[in-house]
Coordinates of N, CA, C and O in Angstrom, one line a residue:
I296 N 64.7 148.0 116.0 CA 64.4 146.3 116.8 C 62.8 146.1 116.4 O 63.1 144.7 116.1
E297 N 62.3 146.8 116.2 CA 60.9 147.2 115.3 C 60.9 146.3 114.1 O 59.6 146.0 114.4
F298 N 61.3 146.7 113.2 CA 61.3 146.0 112.0 C 61.4 144.8 112.0 O 61.8 143.9 111.3
L299 N 62.7 144.8 113.8 CA 63.6 143.2 113.4 C 62.3 142.1 114.2 O 62.3 140.3 113.9
R300 N 61.4 143.3 115.1 CA 59.8 141.5 115.9 C 58.8 141.9 114.6 O 58.4 140.9 114.7
S301 N 59.3 142.9 113.7 CA 57.1 142.8 112.6 C 58.8 141.0 111.2 O 57.4 140.4 111.8
K302 N 59.5 141.6 111.2 CA 60.2 140.3 110.4 C 59.8 138.9 110.9 O 59.7 138.2 110.3
Q303 N 59.9 139.1 112.4 CA 59.9 137.9 113.7 C 58.2 136.7 113.6 O 57.8 136.1 113.2
K304 N 57.6 138.3 113.3 CA 56.1 137.6 112.9 C 55.8 137.1 112.0 O 55.3 136.6 112.1
D305 N 56.3 138.0 111.3 CA 56.4 137.9 109.4 C 57.2 135.7 109.1 O 55.9 135.3 108.4
F306 N 57.8 136.1 109.8 CA 58.3 134.1 109.4 C 57.1 133.4 110.3 O 57.0 131.8 109.7
K307 N 57.2 133.8 111.8 CA 56.4 132.5 112.6 C 55.1 132.6 111.8 O 54.2 131.0 112.3
N308 N 54.9 133.9 111.2 CA 53.2 133.2 110.4 C 53.6 132.8 109.3 O 52.3 132.8 107.9
G309 N 54.3 132.8 108.7 CA 54.6 132.2 106.8 C 54.3 132.7 106.5 O 54.6 132.5 105.3
T310 N 54.4 134.5 106.7 CA 54.4 135.3 105.3 C 55.8 135.6 105.0 O 55.4 137.0 104.6
A311 N 56.6 135.3 105.6 CA 58.0 136.1 105.6 C 58.2 136.2 104.5 O 58.0 134.8 102.8
E312 N 58.8 136.9 103.3 CA 59.7 137.1 102.2 C 60.5 136.6 102.2 O 61.4 136.1 103.2
S313 N 61.1 135.1 101.1 CA 62.4 134.8 101.3 C 63.8 135.6 100.5 O 64.7 135.0 100.8
R314 N 63.2 136.3 100.7 CA 64.6 137.5 99.9 C 65.0 137.8 101.4 O 64.7 138.3 102.3
P315 N 66.5 138.5 101.1 CA 66.9 138.8 102.3 C 66.7 140.4 102.8 O 66.0 140.9 101.4
F316 N 66.4 140.8 103.2 CA 66.9 142.2 103.8 C 67.9 142.8 104.0 O 68.8 141.9 105.0
A317 N 67.8 144.5 105.0 CA 69.2 145.0 105.2 C 68.2 146.2 105.9 O 67.2 145.7 105.7
V318 N 69.2 146.5 107.0 CA 68.8 147.6 108.2 C 70.2 147.6 107.8 O 71.5 147.9 108.3
Y319 N 71.0 149.3 107.8 CA 71.3 150.3 107.9 C 71.0 151.2 109.0 O 69.4 151.4 109.4
L320 N 71.7 151.1 110.4 CA 71.8 152.2 111.7 C 73.0 153.4 111.7 O 73.5 152.0 112.4
P321 N 72.6 153.3 110.9 CA 73.5 154.4 111.3 C 73.7 155.1 112.5 O 72.5 155.2 113.6
L322 N 75.0 155.2 113.5 CA 75.2 156.1 114.5 C 75.9 157.6 114.5 O 77.4 157.2 114.5
F323 N 75.2 158.7 115.1 CA 76.6 160.0 114.8 C 77.9 159.7 116.3 O 78.7 160.6 116.2
F324 N 77.5 159.0 117.4 CA 78.3 158.7 118.6 C 79.2 158.4 118.1 O 79.2 157.6 117.3
P325 N 80.3 158.8 118.3 CA 80.2 160.1 119.2 C 81.8 160.9 118.4 O 82.4 161.1 118.6
H326 N 80.6 162.0 118.1 CA 81.0 163.3 117.5 C 80.0 164.4 118.5 O 78.9 164.0 118.7
P327 N 80.9 165.6 117.7 CA 80.0 166.7 119.2 C 79.2 166.8 118.7 O 78.7 166.3 116.6
P328 N 77.8 168.3 118.5 CA 78.1 167.9 119.6 C 78.2 167.2 120.9 O 77.6 166.1 121.6
Y329 N 78.9 166.8 121.7 CA 79.2 166.2 122.6 C 78.2 165.8 123.8 O 78.0 166.1 125.0
T330 N 77.1 164.8 124.1 CA 76.1 163.9 124.6 C 75.4 162.8 124.9 O 75.6 161.9 122.9
S331 N 75.6 162.4 125.4 CA 74.7 160.9 124.8 C 72.9 160.9 126.5 O 73.5 161.7 127.5
P332 N 72.0 160.0 126.7 CA 71.4 159.8 127.6 C 72.2 159.3 128.8 O 73.2 158.8 128.6
E333 N 71.3 160.0 130.1 CA 72.1 158.9 131.5 C 71.7 157.5 131.1 O 70.9 156.8 130.5
P334 N 72.7 157.0 131.8 CA 72.8 157.0 132.7 C 74.7 156.8 131.6 O 76.0 157.5 132.4
F335 N 75.3 157.0 130.8 CA 76.5 157.9 130.0 C 76.8 158.9 129.8 O 78.1 158.4 129.7
Y336 N 76.1 159.9 129.7 CA 76.7 161.1 129.7 C 77.5 161.4 131.4 O 79.1 161.5 131.1
N337 N 77.2 160.9 132.4 CA 78.1 160.2 133.8 C 78.5 159.6 133.9 O 79.0 158.6 135.0
L338 N 78.7 158.3 132.8 CA 79.2 157.3 133.7 C 80.1 157.6 134.1 O 81.6 157.0 135.0
I339 N 81.1 158.1 132.5 CA 82.8 157.9 133.0 C 83.2 158.8 134.8 O 83.5 159.8 134.2
N340 N 83.9 158.5 135.4 CA 84.2 159.7 137.3 C 85.7 160.1 136.0 O 86.5 160.0 135.7
R341 N 85.4 161.7 135.9 CA 86.6 162.8 135.2 C 87.3 162.7 135.9 O 88.5 162.2 135.6
S342 N 87.7 162.0 137.2 CA 88.9 162.7 138.1 C 89.4 161.2 137.6 O 90.9 160.9 138.3
E343 N 88.9 159.7 137.6 CA 90.0 159.1 136.7 C 90.4 159.1 135.5 O 90.8 157.9 134.5
I344 N 90.6 159.8 134.8 CA 90.6 160.1 133.2 C 91.9 160.5 133.4 O 93.0 161.4 133.7
P345 N 92.6 159.0 132.2 CA 93.9 159.7 132.5 C 94.8 160.8 131.7 O 93.7 161.5 131.1
P346 N 95.6 161.4 132.4 CA 96.5 162.8 131.2 C 95.7 163.2 130.1 O 96.5 161.4 128.8
L347 N 95.3 163.6 129.6 CA 95.4 163.6 128.7 C 96.8 164.5 127.2 O 97.8 164.3 128.0
R348 N 97.3 163.3 126.1 CA 98.3 163.4 125.2 C 98.3 165.4 125.2 O 97.0 166.1 125.3
P349 N 99.1 165.9 125.5 CA 99.8 167.0 125.0 C 98.9 168.1 124.0 O 99.4 167.1 122.9
I350 N 99.2 168.9 124.3 CA 98.5 169.7 123.2 C 100.1 170.0 122.3 O 100.5 169.2 122.1
A351 N 98.9 169.4 120.7 CA 100.0 169.9 119.7 C 101.5 170.7 119.7 O 100.9 171.9 119.6
S352 N 102.6 170.3 119.0 CA 103.4 171.7 118.8 C 104.2 171.0 117.9 O 104.0 170.5 117.2
S353 N 105.7 172.0 117.5 CA 106.4 171.5 116.5 C 106.1 170.3 116.3 O 106.5 169.7 117.3
G354 N 106.1 170.6 115.7 CA 107.1 168.8 114.1 C 105.5 167.9 114.4 O 105.2 166.9 114.6
K355 N 104.5 168.2 114.6 CA 102.2 167.1 114.7 C 102.1 168.2 113.5 O 102.3 169.5 113.5
P356 N 100.9 168.1 112.9 CA 99.8 168.0 111.7 C 99.8 169.2 112.9 O 98.9 168.9 114.1
D357 N 99.1 170.4 111.0 CA 98.2 171.6 111.7 C 97.3 170.9 112.4 O 96.5 172.2 113.5
F358 N 95.8 170.5 112.0 CA 94.9 169.6 112.1 C 95.4 169.7 114.0 O 93.7 170.1 113.9
H359 N 95.4 168.5 114.2 CA 95.9 168.9 116.2 C 95.3 170.3 116.7 O 94.7 170.1 117.4
R360 N 96.1 171.1 116.0 CA 96.2 172.6 116.8 C 94.7 173.2 115.9 O 94.1 174.0 117.0
M361 N 94.7 173.0 114.8 CA 93.8 173.8 113.7 C 92.4 173.9 114.3 O 90.8 174.4 114.5
I362 N 92.4 171.6 115.3 CA 90.9 172.2 115.5 C 90.6 172.3 116.7 O 89.1 173.0 116.6
R363 N 91.6 172.8 118.1 CA 91.0 173.5 119.1 C 90.6 175.1 118.3 O 90.2 175.8 119.1
E364 N 91.1 175.3 117.4 CA 91.5 176.8 116.8 C 90.0 176.6 116.5 O 89.2 177.7 116.6
Y365 N 89.7 176.0 115.3 CA 88.4 176.0 114.2 C 86.8 176.0 115.6 O 85.6 177.5 115.7
R366 N 87.5 175.0 116.7 CA 85.8 174.6 117.7 C 85.9 176.0 119.1 O 85.3 175.9 119.5
N367 N 87.2 177.1 118.3 CA 87.4 177.5 119.7 C 86.8 177.0 121.3 O 86.4 177.7 122.4
L368 N 87.9 175.7 121.2 CA 87.4 175.1 123.0 C 89.0 175.2 123.4 O 90.1 176.2 123.1
P369 N 88.4 175.9 124.7 CA 89.4 176.6 126.6 C 90.4 175.1 125.9 O 90.8 173.5 125.4
S370 N 91.3 174.8 126.5 CA 93.0 174.2 126.7 C 92.8 174.1 127.6 O 93.0 173.4 128.4
S371 N 92.4 175.0 129.2 CA 92.1 173.5 130.6 C 91.9 172.8 130.4 O 90.7 171.5 129.3
E372 N 92.4 172.1 131.5 CA 92.2 170.5 132.1 C 91.3 170.2 132.5 O 90.2 168.8 132.1
A373 N 89.9 171.3 132.7 CA 88.9 170.3 133.6 C 88.1 170.6 132.6 O 87.2 169.4 132.0
F374 N 87.6 171.8 131.2 CA 87.1 171.0 130.1 C 87.3 170.4 129.7 O 87.0 169.8 129.0
L375 N 88.7 170.1 129.1 CA 89.2 168.9 127.7 C 88.7 167.1 128.5 O 88.6 166.6 128.5
R376 N 89.3 167.1 130.2 CA 88.0 166.5 130.8 C 87.1 165.8 131.0 O 86.7 164.7 130.9
E377 N 86.1 166.6 130.7 CA 84.5 166.8 130.9 C 84.3 166.2 129.3 O 83.6 166.0 129.1
V378 N 85.0 167.1 128.6 CA 84.5 165.9 127.1 C 85.5 165.1 127.3 O 85.0 164.5 126.2
H379 N 86.4 164.6 127.3 CA 86.8 162.7 127.4 C 86.2 162.3 127.4 O 85.4 161.2 127.1
A380 N 85.1 162.0 129.3 CA 84.2 161.8 129.7 C 83.1 161.4 129.3 O 82.8 160.5 129.4
V381 N 81.9 162.8 128.6 CA 81.2 162.6 127.5 C 80.8 161.7 126.1 O 81.1 160.7 126.3
Y382 N 82.3 161.9 126.1 CA 83.4 161.5 124.1 C 83.5 160.1 125.0 O 82.3 159.2 124.4
L383 N 83.8 159.3 126.0 CA 83.9 157.5 126.2 C 82.6 157.3 126.8 O 81.9 156.9 126.4
G384 N 82.1 158.2 127.0 CA 80.7 158.5 127.6 C 79.4 157.8 126.7 O 78.2 157.1 126.0
A385 N 79.3 158.0 125.4 CA 79.0 158.5 124.0 C 79.5 157.3 123.3 O 78.6 156.3 122.6
I386 N 81.0 156.6 123.1 CA 81.3 155.7 122.7 C 80.4 154.5 123.8 O 80.3 153.0 122.8
A387 N 80.2 154.4 125.3 CA 79.4 153.0 125.9 C 78.1 153.0 125.8 O 77.1 152.1 125.2
Y388 N 77.5 154.3 125.3 CA 75.6 154.7 124.4 C 75.8 153.6 123.1 O 75.1 152.4 123.3
S389 N 77.1 153.4 122.3 CA 76.9 153.0 120.8 C 77.2 151.6 121.1 O 76.4 150.9 121.0
D390 N 77.4 151.5 122.5 CA 77.9 149.8 121.9 C 76.6 149.0 123.0 O 76.1 148.1 122.9
Y391 N 75.7 150.1 123.7 CA 75.1 149.2 124.2 C 73.7 149.4 123.1 O 72.6 148.3 123.2
L392 N 73.6 150.0 122.0 CA 72.5 150.7 120.9 C 73.2 149.2 120.4 O 72.2 148.1 119.3
L393 N 74.6 148.5 119.5 CA 75.0 147.4 119.0 C 74.5 146.4 119.6 O 74.3 145.1 118.8
G394 N 74.8 146.5 121.0 CA 74.2 145.2 122.2 C 72.3 145.4 121.9 O 72.5 143.5 121.6
K395 N 72.0 145.6 121.7 CA 70.3 145.7 121.8 C 69.9 145.4 120.9 O 68.9 144.3 120.4
L396 N 70.8 146.1 119.6 CA 70.5 145.2 118.3 C 70.2 143.6 118.4 O 69.7 143.1 117.4
L397 N 71.5 143.4 118.8 CA 72.6 142.0 118.1 C 71.4 140.9 120.0 O 70.6 140.0 119.9
D398 N 71.1 141.6 120.3 CA 69.9 140.9 121.5 C 68.7 140.6 120.4 O 67.7 139.6 120.5
A399 N 68.0 141.5 120.0 CA 67.1 141.4 119.2 C 67.3 141.1 118.2 O 66.4 140.0 118.2
L400 N 68.3 140.4 117.4 CA 68.4 139.3 116.5 C 68.7 138.4 116.7 O 67.9 137.0 116.9
D401 N 69.5 137.7 118.7 CA 68.9 137.3 118.8 C 67.4 136.6 119.6 O 67.7 135.1 119.0
S402 N 66.5 137.3 120.4 CA 65.1 137.1 120.4 C 63.9 136.5 119.0 O 63.0 136.0 120.0
T403 N 64.2 137.5 118.1 CA 63.8 137.4 117.1 C 63.8 136.1 116.9 O 63.2 135.8 115.6
G404 N 64.6 134.9 116.7 CA 64.9 134.2 116.0 C 66.2 134.0 114.9 O 66.0 133.8 114.2
L405 N 65.9 135.0 114.3 CA 67.1 135.9 113.2 C 69.0 136.0 113.0 O 69.7 136.2 112.3
A406 N 69.6 135.6 114.3 CA 70.6 136.0 114.2 C 71.6 134.4 113.8 O 72.2 135.4 113.5
S407 N 70.6 133.9 112.9 CA 72.1 132.4 112.6 C 71.8 132.6 111.5 O 72.4 132.0 110.9
T408 N 70.9 133.0 110.9 CA 71.0 133.8 109.4 C 70.9 135.3 109.0 O 70.6 135.7 107.9
T409 N 71.9 135.9 110.4 CA 71.8 137.6 110.0 C 73.4 137.9 109.8 O 74.3 136.9 111.3
N410 N 73.5 138.6 108.7 CA 74.9 138.6 109.0 C 75.2 140.6 109.5 O 73.9 141.5 109.2
V411 N 75.7 140.8 110.2 CA 75.8 142.4 110.9 C 77.2 142.7 111.0 O 78.5 141.5 111.1
F412 N 76.8 143.5 110.0 CA 78.8 144.4 110.1 C 78.7 145.6 110.7 O 77.8 146.1 110.5
A413 N 79.5 146.3 110.9 CA 80.3 147.2 112.3 C 81.2 148.3 112.1 O 82.1 147.3 111.4
W414 N 81.0 149.1 111.2 CA 82.0 150.2 110.6 C 82.4 151.0 111.9 O 81.4 152.4 112.6
A415 N 83.4 151.7 112.3 CA 83.4 153.3 112.7 C 85.1 154.0 111.6 O 85.8 153.5 111.0
D416 N 84.6 155.4 112.3 CA 85.3 155.9 112.2 C 86.2 156.1 113.0 O 86.5 155.5 113.5
H417 N 87.8 157.1 112.7 CA 88.7 157.2 114.0 C 87.9 158.2 114.9 O 88.4 158.2 116.2
G418 N 86.9 158.8 114.8 CA 85.8 159.6 115.9 C 86.8 160.5 115.9 O 86.4 161.3 114.9
D419 N 86.9 161.0 117.1 CA 87.5 162.2 117.2 C 88.7 162.5 118.1 O 88.9 161.2 119.5
Y420 N 88.7 163.5 118.6 CA 90.3 163.8 119.2 C 89.9 163.9 120.5 O 90.5 163.6 121.6
A421 N 88.3 164.4 120.7 CA 88.4 164.6 122.3 C 88.4 165.1 123.7 O 89.3 164.8 124.1
G422 N 89.8 166.3 123.0 CA 91.0 166.8 123.2 C 92.0 166.4 123.4 O 93.3 167.1 124.4
D423 N 92.4 165.4 123.0 CA 93.4 165.0 122.6 C 94.6 165.6 121.7 O 94.0 165.8 121.2
W424 N 95.6 165.2 121.6 CA 96.0 166.1 121.2 C 96.6 167.3 120.6 O 96.6 168.4 120.1
G425 N 95.3 168.8 121.5 CA 95.5 169.7 121.0 C 93.8 169.3 120.2 O 93.2 170.5 120.5

């Protein structure tokens, strides 16, 4: 965001280069270890999380079971609800950060000449499917 503000100053001062620029902003969230700053860490009420998908059984890919075994994760409902809630909070934090970037583009006047591309992987299962 500071980079965008410096670009804005360059444009206002007439010192901006006419070449395009790129900003790469990788976000680690939401991947283990699950965390995010407050208020996002506790944003999701644990008791309001719908039931998680069942632990993988026969007919499911082995990696569903292996995720839990590899990470030595307990299978208690309370533990998995906690993981899922923090995971969802981390997604909300990622959304918030993207919003800050878009707001900075708006406030610097760069939004109309800027392309924003956002990619995401599948995230994690956060307790779903075992």
